[in-house]
Short mmCIF file of C-alpha atoms in Angstrom, two decimals:
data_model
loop_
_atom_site.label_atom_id
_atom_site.label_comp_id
_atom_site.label_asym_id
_atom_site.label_seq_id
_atom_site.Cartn_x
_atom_site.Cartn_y
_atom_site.Cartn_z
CA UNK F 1 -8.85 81.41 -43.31
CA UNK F 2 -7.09 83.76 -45.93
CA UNK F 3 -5.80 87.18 -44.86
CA UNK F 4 -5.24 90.32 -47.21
CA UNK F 5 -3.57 93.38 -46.57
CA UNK F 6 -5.10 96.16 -48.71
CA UNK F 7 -3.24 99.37 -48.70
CA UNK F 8 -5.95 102.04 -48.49
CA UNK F 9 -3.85 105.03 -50.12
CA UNK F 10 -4.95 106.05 -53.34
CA UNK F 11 -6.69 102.98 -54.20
CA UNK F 12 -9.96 103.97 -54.82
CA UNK F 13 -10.99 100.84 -55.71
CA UNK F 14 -10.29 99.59 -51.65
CA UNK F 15 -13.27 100.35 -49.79
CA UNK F 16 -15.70 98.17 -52.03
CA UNK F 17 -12.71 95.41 -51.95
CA UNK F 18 -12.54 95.22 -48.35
CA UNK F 19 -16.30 94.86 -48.49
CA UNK F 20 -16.38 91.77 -50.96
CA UNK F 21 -13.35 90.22 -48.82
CA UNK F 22 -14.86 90.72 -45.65
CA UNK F 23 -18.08 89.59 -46.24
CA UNK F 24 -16.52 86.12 -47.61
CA UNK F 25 -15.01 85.72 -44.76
CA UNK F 26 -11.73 86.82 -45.53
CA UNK F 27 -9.15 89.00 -42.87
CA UNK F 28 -8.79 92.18 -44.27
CA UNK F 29 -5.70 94.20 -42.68
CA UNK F 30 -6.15 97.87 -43.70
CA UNK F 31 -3.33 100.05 -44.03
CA UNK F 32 -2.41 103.83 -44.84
CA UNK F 33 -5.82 106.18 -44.86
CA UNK F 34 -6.80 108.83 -48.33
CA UNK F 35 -4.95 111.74 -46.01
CA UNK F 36 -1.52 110.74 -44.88
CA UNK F 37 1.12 108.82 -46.19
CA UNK F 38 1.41 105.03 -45.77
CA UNK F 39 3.41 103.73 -43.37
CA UNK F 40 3.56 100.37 -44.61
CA UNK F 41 6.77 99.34 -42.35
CA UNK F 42 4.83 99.93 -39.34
CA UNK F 43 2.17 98.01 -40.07
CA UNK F 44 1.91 95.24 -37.21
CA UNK F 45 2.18 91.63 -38.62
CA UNK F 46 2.40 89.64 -35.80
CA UNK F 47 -0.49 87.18 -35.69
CA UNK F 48 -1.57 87.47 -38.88
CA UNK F 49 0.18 85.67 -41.07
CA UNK F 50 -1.19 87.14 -44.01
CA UNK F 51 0.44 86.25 -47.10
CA UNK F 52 -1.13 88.82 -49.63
CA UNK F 53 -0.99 92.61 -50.10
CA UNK F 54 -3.21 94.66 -52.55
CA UNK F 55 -2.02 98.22 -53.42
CA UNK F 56 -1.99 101.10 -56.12
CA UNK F 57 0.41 101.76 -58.83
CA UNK F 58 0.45 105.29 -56.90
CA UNK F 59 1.74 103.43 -53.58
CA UNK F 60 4.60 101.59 -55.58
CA UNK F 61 5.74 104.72 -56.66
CA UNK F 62 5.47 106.45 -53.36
CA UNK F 63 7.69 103.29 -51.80
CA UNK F 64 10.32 103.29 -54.63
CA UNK F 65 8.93 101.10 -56.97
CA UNK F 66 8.58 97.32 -57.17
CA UNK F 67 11.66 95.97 -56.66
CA UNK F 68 11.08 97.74 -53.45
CA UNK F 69 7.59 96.92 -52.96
CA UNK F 70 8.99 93.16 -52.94
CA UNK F 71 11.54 93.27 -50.40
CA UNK F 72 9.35 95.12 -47.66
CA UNK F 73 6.38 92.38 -48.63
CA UNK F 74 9.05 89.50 -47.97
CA UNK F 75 10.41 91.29 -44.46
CA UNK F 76 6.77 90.41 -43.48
CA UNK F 77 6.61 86.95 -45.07
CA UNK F 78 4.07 88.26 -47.69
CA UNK F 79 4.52 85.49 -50.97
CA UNK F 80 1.75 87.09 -53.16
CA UNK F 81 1.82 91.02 -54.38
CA UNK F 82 -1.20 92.31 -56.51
CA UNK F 83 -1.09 95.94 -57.93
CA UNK F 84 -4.08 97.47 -58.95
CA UNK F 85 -3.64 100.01 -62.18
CA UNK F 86 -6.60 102.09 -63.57
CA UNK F 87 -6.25 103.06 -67.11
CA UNK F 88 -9.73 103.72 -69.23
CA UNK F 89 -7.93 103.15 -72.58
CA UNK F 90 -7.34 99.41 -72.07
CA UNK F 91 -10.38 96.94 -72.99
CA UNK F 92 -11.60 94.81 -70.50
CA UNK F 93 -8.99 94.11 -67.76
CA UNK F 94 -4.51 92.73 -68.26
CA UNK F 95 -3.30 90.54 -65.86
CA UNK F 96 0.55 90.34 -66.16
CA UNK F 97 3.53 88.81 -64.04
CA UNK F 98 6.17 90.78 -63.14
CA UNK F 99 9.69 90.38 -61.08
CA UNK F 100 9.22 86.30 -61.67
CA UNK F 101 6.24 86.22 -60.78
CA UNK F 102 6.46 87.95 -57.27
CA UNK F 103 4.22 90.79 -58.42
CA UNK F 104 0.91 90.37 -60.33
CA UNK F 105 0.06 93.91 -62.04
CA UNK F 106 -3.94 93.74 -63.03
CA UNK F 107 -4.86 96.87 -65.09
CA UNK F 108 -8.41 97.86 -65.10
CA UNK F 109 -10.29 100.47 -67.24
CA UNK F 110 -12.66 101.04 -64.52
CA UNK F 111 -12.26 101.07 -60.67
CA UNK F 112 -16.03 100.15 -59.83
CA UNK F 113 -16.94 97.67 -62.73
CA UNK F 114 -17.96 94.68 -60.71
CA UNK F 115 -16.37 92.18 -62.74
CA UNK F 116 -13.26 93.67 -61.78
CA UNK F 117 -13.59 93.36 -58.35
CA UNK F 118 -14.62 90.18 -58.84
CA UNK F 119 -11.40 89.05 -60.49
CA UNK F 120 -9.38 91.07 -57.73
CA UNK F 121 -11.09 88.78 -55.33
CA UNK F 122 -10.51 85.83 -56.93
CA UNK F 123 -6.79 86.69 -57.78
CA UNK F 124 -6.03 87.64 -54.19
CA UNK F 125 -8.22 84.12 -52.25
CA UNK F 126 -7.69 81.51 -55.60
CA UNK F 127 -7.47 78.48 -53.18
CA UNK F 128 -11.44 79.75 -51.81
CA UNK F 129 -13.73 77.24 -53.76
CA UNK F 130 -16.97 78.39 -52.91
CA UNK F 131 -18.02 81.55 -55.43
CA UNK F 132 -20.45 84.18 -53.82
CA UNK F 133 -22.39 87.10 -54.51
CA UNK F 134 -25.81 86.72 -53.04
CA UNK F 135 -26.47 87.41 -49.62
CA UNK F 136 -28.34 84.39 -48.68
CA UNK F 137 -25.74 82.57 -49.92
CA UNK F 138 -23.17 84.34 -47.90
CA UNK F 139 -25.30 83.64 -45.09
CA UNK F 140 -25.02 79.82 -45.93
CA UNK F 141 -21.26 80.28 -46.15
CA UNK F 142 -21.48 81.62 -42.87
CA UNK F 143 -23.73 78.64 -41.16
CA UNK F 144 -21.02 76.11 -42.63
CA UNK F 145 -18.13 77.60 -41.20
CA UNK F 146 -19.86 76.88 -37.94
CA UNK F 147 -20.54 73.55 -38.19
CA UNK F 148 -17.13 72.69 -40.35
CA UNK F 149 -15.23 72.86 -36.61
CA UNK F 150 -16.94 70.36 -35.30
CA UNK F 151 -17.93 66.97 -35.82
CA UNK F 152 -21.20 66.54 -36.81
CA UNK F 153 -22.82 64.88 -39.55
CA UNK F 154 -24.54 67.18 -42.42
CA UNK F 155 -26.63 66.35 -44.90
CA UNK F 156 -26.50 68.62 -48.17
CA UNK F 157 -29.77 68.97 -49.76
CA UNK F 158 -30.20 70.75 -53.12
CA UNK F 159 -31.01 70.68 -56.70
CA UNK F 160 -28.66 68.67 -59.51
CA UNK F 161 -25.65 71.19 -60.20
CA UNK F 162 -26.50 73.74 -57.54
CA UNK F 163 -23.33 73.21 -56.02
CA UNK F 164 -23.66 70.34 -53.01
CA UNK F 165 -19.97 68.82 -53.07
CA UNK F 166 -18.40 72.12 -53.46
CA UNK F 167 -20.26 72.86 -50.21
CA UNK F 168 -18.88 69.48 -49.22
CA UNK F 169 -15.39 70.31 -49.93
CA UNK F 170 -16.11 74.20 -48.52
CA UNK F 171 -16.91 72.06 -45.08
CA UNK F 172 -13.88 70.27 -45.35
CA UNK F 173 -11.67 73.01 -45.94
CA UNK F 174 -12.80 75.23 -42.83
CA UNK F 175 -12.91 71.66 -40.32
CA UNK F 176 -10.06 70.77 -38.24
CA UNK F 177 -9.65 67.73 -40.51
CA UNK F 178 -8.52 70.14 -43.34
CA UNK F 179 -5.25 68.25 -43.39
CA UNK F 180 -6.73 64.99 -43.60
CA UNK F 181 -8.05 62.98 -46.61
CA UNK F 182 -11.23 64.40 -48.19
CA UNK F 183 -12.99 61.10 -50.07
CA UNK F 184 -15.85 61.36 -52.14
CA UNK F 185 -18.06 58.49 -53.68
CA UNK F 186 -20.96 58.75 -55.92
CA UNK F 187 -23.64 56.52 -54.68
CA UNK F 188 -25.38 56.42 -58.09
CA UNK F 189 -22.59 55.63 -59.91
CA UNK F 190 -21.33 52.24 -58.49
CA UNK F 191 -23.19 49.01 -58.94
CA UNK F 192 -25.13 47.48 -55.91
CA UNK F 193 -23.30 43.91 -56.13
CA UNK F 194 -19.68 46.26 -55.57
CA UNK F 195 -20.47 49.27 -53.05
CA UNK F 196 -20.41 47.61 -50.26
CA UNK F 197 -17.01 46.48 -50.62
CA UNK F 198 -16.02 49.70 -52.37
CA UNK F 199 -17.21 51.10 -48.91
CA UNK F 200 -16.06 49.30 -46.43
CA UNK F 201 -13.89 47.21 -48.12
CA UNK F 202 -12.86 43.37 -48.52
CA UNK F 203 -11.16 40.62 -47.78
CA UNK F 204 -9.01 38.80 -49.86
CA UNK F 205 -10.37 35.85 -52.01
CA UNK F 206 -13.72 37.55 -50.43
CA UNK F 207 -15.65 37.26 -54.00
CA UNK F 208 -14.81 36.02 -57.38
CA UNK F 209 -12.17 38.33 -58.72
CA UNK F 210 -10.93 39.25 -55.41
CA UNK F 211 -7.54 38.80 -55.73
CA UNK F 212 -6.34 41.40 -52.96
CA UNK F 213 -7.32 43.25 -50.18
CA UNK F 214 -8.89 46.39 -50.34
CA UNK F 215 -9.03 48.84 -46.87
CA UNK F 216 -12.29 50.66 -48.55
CA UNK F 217 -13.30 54.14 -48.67
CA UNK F 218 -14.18 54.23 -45.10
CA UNK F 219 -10.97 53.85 -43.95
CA UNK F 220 -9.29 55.61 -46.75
CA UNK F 221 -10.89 58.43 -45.26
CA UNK F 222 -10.08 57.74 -42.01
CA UNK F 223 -9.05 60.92 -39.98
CA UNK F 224 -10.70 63.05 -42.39
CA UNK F 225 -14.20 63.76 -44.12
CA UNK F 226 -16.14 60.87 -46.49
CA UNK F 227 -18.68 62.62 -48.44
CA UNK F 228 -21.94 60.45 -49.71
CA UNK F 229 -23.00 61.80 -52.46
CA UNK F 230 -26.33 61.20 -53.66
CA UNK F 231 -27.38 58.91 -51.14
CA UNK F 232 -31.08 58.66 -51.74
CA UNK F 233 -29.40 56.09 -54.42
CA UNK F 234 -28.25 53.85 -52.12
CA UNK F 235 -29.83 49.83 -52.33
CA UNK F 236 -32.30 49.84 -49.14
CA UNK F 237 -30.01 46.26 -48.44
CA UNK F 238 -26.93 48.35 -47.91
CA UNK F 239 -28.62 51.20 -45.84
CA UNK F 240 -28.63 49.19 -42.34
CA UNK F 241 -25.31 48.26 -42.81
CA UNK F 242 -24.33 52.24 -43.19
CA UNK F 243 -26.50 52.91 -39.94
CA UNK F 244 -24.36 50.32 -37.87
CA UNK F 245 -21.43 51.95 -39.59
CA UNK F 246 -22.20 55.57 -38.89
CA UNK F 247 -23.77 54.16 -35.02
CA UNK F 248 -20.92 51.52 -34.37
CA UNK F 249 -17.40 53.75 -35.86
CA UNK F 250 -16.59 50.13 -36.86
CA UNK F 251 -16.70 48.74 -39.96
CA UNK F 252 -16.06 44.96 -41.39
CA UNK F 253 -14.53 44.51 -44.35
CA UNK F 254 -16.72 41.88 -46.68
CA UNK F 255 -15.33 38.17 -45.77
CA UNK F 256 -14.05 39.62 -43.00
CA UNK F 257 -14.26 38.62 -39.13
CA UNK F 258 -13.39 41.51 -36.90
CA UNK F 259 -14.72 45.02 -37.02
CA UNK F 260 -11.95 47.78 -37.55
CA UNK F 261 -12.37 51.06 -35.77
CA UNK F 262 -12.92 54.33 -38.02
CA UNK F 263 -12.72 58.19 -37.44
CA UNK F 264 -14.99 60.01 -40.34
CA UNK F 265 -16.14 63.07 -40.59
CA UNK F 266 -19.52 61.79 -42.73
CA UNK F 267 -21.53 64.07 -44.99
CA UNK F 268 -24.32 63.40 -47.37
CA UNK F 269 -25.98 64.95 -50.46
CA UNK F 270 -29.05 64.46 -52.14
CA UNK F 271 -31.34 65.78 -54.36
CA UNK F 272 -34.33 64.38 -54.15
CA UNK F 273 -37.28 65.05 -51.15
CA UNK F 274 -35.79 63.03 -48.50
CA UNK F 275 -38.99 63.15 -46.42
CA UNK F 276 -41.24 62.15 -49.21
CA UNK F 277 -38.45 59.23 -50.00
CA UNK F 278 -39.20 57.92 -46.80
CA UNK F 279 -42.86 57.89 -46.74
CA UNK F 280 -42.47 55.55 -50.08
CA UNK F 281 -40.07 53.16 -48.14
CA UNK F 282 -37.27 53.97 -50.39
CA UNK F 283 -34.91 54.96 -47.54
CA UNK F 284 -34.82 54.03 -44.30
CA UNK F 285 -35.80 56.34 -41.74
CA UNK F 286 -33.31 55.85 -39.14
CA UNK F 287 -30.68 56.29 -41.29
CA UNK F 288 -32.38 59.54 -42.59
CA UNK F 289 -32.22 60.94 -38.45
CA UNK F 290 -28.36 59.71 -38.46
CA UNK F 291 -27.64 61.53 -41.38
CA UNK F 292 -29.45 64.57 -40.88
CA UNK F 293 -28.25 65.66 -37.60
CA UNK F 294 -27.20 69.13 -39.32
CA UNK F 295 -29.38 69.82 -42.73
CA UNK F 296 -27.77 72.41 -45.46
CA UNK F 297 -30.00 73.47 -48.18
CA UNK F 298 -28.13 74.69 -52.01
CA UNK F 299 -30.64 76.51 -54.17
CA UNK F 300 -31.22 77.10 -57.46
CA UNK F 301 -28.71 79.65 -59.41
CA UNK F 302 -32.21 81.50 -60.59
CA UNK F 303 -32.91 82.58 -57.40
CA UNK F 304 -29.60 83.78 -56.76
CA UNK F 305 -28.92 85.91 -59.76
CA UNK F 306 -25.84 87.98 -57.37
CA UNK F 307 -24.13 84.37 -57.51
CA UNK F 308 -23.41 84.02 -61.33
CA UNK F 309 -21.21 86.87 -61.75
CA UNK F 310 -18.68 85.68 -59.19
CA UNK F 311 -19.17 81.85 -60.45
CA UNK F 312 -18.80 82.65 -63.81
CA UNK F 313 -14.91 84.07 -62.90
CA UNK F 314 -14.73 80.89 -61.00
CA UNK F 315 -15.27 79.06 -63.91
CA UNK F 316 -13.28 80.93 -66.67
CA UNK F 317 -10.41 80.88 -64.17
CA UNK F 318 -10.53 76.89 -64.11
CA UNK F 319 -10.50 76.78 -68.25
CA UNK F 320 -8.87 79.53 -69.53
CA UNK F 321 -5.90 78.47 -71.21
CA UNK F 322 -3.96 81.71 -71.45
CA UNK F 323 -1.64 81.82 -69.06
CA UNK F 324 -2.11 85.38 -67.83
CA UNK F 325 -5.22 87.63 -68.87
CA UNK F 326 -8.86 86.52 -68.06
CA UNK F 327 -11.51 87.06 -70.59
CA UNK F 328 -13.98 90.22 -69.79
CA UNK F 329 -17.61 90.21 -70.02
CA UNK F 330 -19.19 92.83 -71.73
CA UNK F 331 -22.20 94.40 -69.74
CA UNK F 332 -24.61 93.07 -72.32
CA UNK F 333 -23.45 89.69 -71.97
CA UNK F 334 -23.96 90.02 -68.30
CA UNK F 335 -27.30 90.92 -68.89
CA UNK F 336 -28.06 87.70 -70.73
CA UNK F 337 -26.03 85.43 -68.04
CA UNK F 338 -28.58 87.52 -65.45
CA UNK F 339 -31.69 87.06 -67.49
CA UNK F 340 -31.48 83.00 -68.00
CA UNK F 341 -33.07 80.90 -65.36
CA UNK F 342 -29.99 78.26 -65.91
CA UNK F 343 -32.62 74.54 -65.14
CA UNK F 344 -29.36 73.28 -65.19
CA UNK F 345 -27.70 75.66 -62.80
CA UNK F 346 -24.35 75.44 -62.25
CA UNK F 347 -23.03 73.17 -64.70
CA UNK F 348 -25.24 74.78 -67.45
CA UNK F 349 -23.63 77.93 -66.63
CA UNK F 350 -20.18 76.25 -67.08
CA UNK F 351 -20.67 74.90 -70.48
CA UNK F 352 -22.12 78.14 -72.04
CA UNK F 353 -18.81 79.99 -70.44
CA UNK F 354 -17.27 77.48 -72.25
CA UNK F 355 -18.52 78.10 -75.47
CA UNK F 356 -17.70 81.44 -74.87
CA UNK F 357 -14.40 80.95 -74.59
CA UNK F 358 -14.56 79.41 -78.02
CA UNK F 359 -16.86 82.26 -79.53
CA UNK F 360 -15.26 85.36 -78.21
CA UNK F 361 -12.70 87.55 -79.77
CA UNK F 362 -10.07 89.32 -78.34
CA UNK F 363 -10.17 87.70 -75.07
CA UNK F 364 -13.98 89.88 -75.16
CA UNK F 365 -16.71 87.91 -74.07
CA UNK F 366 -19.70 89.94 -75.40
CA UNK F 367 -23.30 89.35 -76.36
CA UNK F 368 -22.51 87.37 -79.41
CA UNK F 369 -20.56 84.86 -77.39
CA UNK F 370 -23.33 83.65 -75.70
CA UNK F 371 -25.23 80.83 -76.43
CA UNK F 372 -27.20 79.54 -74.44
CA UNK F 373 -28.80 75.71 -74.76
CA UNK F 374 -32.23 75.98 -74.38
CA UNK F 375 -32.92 72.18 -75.38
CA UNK F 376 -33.89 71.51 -71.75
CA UNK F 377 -36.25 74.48 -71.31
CA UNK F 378 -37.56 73.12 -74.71
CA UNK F 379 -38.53 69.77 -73.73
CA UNK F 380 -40.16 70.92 -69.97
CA UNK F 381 -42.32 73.01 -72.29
CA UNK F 382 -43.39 70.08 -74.36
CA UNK F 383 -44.08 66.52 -73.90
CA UNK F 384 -42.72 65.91 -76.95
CA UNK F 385 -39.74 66.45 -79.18
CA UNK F 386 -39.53 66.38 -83.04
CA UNK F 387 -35.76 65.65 -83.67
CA UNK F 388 -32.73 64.96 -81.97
CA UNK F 389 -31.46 68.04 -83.78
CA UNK F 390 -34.57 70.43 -81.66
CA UNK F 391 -33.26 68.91 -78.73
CA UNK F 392 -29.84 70.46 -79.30
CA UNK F 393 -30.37 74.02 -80.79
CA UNK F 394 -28.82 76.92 -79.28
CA UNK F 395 -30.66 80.35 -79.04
CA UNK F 396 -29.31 82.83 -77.50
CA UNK F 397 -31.51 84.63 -74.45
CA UNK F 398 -34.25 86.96 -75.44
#
């Protein structure tokens, strides 16, 4: 779990920081109060271990400057320093490195523009991979974390791109198996005639083109968490051999003789109706009940509208190429990311962030930037397509 200290002394912008980091789940330490000096040496550490402070410009004046700032923040083991600057003549927000890289000074031009926040959230918890805004979301963050310490099995049910194996991974992180391997494999994407070896491995000589051993992905997980993903895929000929699995702990390697104990943490996503798959006799029911002992439900970014600003951060993080300042969003272009109903959800949302990385000027991500792919809302609307070229127009959001 990450812990941030945020100095409370003239930073204005703390109260509705504390909020966003609290309600992710964060530790929030709060020092100092509006009406007395900061006593930031007195502040007690012990059991914390926090390794991040947040503070104003103001406070790193008021404890001798940065240099300063640094060698109280490594007294208490702090590695990561983040100074918060408000200056209404810049555009958009600068992110800059200072003292090596101990101190990261962001400068915004406005203390309660929600993107900013946003990006002070993401600066000060990088490593959290789950993006949040929307309550019900938090609220599925929160029912996660509960069933990440133990055991369990949990089957991830959701629409394509609505997130499923970053809950995966967010399950993973917060389980006492952090530490251990986290495997995933794509039912859909391996050939039926290979995944069961793939899965529980082989023996050599086992098939033609054998030529080694290979432990599988069962035990290459062992100790730690195997995620399905998109089991509803999975040949109804390999799906009684998963139940023994998941029943048994045991699996046997293909030409092999003797089962070999495993310890998995197993989750599963789909996206299909799991219920109605088994009423066609496309999955097997039993193995439905073994899976499902703990359902999780991902929705649809439309209906979570508080989720894209802190995604979309997420996401410009991961490909912005400069090494320091993050591209800002103009309110207007927030307004069309809000307005879209993304059918493709997350990953549509990606690739028009992408192409406004390409389209925007001076590290501004405005109205113009955004163009948004409308090929699939095109063809839900009609049976029929004329070109190749209709299917890929972009229009920007009206």
């Amino acid at each position: 779990m990450s812990q941030v200290i945020v100095i409370k002394n003239s930073l204005k912008i703390a109260n509705n920081l504390c909020d966003i980091l609290e309600k992710r789940d964060v530790t929030v330490i709060k020092a100092g109060t509006d009406n007395s000096k900061p006593d930031f040496l007195g502040i007690d550490l012990v059991g914390y271990q926090a390794d991040t402070v947040v503070c104003s410009d103001i406070f790193e004046k008021e404890i001798g400057g940065s240099s300063k700032l640094v060698a109280v923040a490594r007294q208490a083991k702090l590695s990561k320093i983040i100074i918060i600057v408000e200056d209404i003549k810049i555009k958009g927000i600068e992110i800059k490195d200072e003292l090596g890289g101990a101190v990261k000074r962001i400068t915004v031009s406005d203390y309660t523009d929600r993107y900013a926040l946003e990006l002070i959230f993401n600066t000060c918890c990088p490593n959290i991979s789950f993006s949040a805004g929307d309550t019900k979301t938090y609220k599925l963050l929160s029912l996660a974390r509960r069933v990440a310490i133990t055991d369990v099995t949990v089957f991830i049910n959701g629409p394509t791109g609505s997130g499923k194996e970053v809950l995966a991974n967010y399950l993973h992180e917060n389980s006492n198996r952090k530490e251990e391997p986290f495997v995933a494999v794509n039912c859909a994407a391996i050939p039926e005639n290979m995944l069961e070896a793939i899965l529980f491995g082989h023996e050599k000589g086992a098939f033609t083109g054998a030529s080694n051993a290979n432990k599988g992905i069962f035990r290459a997980a062992d100790k730690g968490t195997l995620l399905l993903d998109e089991i509803s895929e999975m040949p109804l000929s390999l799906q009684a051999k998963l139940l023994r699995v998941l029943q048994e702990r045991k699996v046997t390697p293909v030409g092999g003789q003797r089962d070999i104990d495993v310890n998995v943490r197993v989750l599963a996503t789909s996206n299909r109706d799991m219920a109605y798959e088994v009423n066609q006799s496309r999955f097997r029911e039993d193995l439905y009940y073994r899976l499902n002992v703990f359902p999780l439900q991902t929705r649809n970014l439309s209906s979570r509208k508080d989720d894209i600003l802190p995604i979309s951060i997420k996401i410009l993080d991961k490909h912005n190429n400069k090494s320091e300042n993050m591209p800002y969003i103009t309110n207007n272009a927030r307004e069309l990311l809000l307005s879209h109903n993304w059918p493709g959800n997350v990953r549509e949302l990606e690739n028009t962030l992408q192409r406004a990385l390409v389209l925007c000027k001076e590290n501004i991500i405005d109205d113009t930037s955004i163009m948004i792919d409308k090929s699939l809302s095109n063809i839900n609307e009609n049976s029929t397509v004329d070109t190749f070229a209709d299917q890929l127009a972009f229009a920007k959001v009206t």
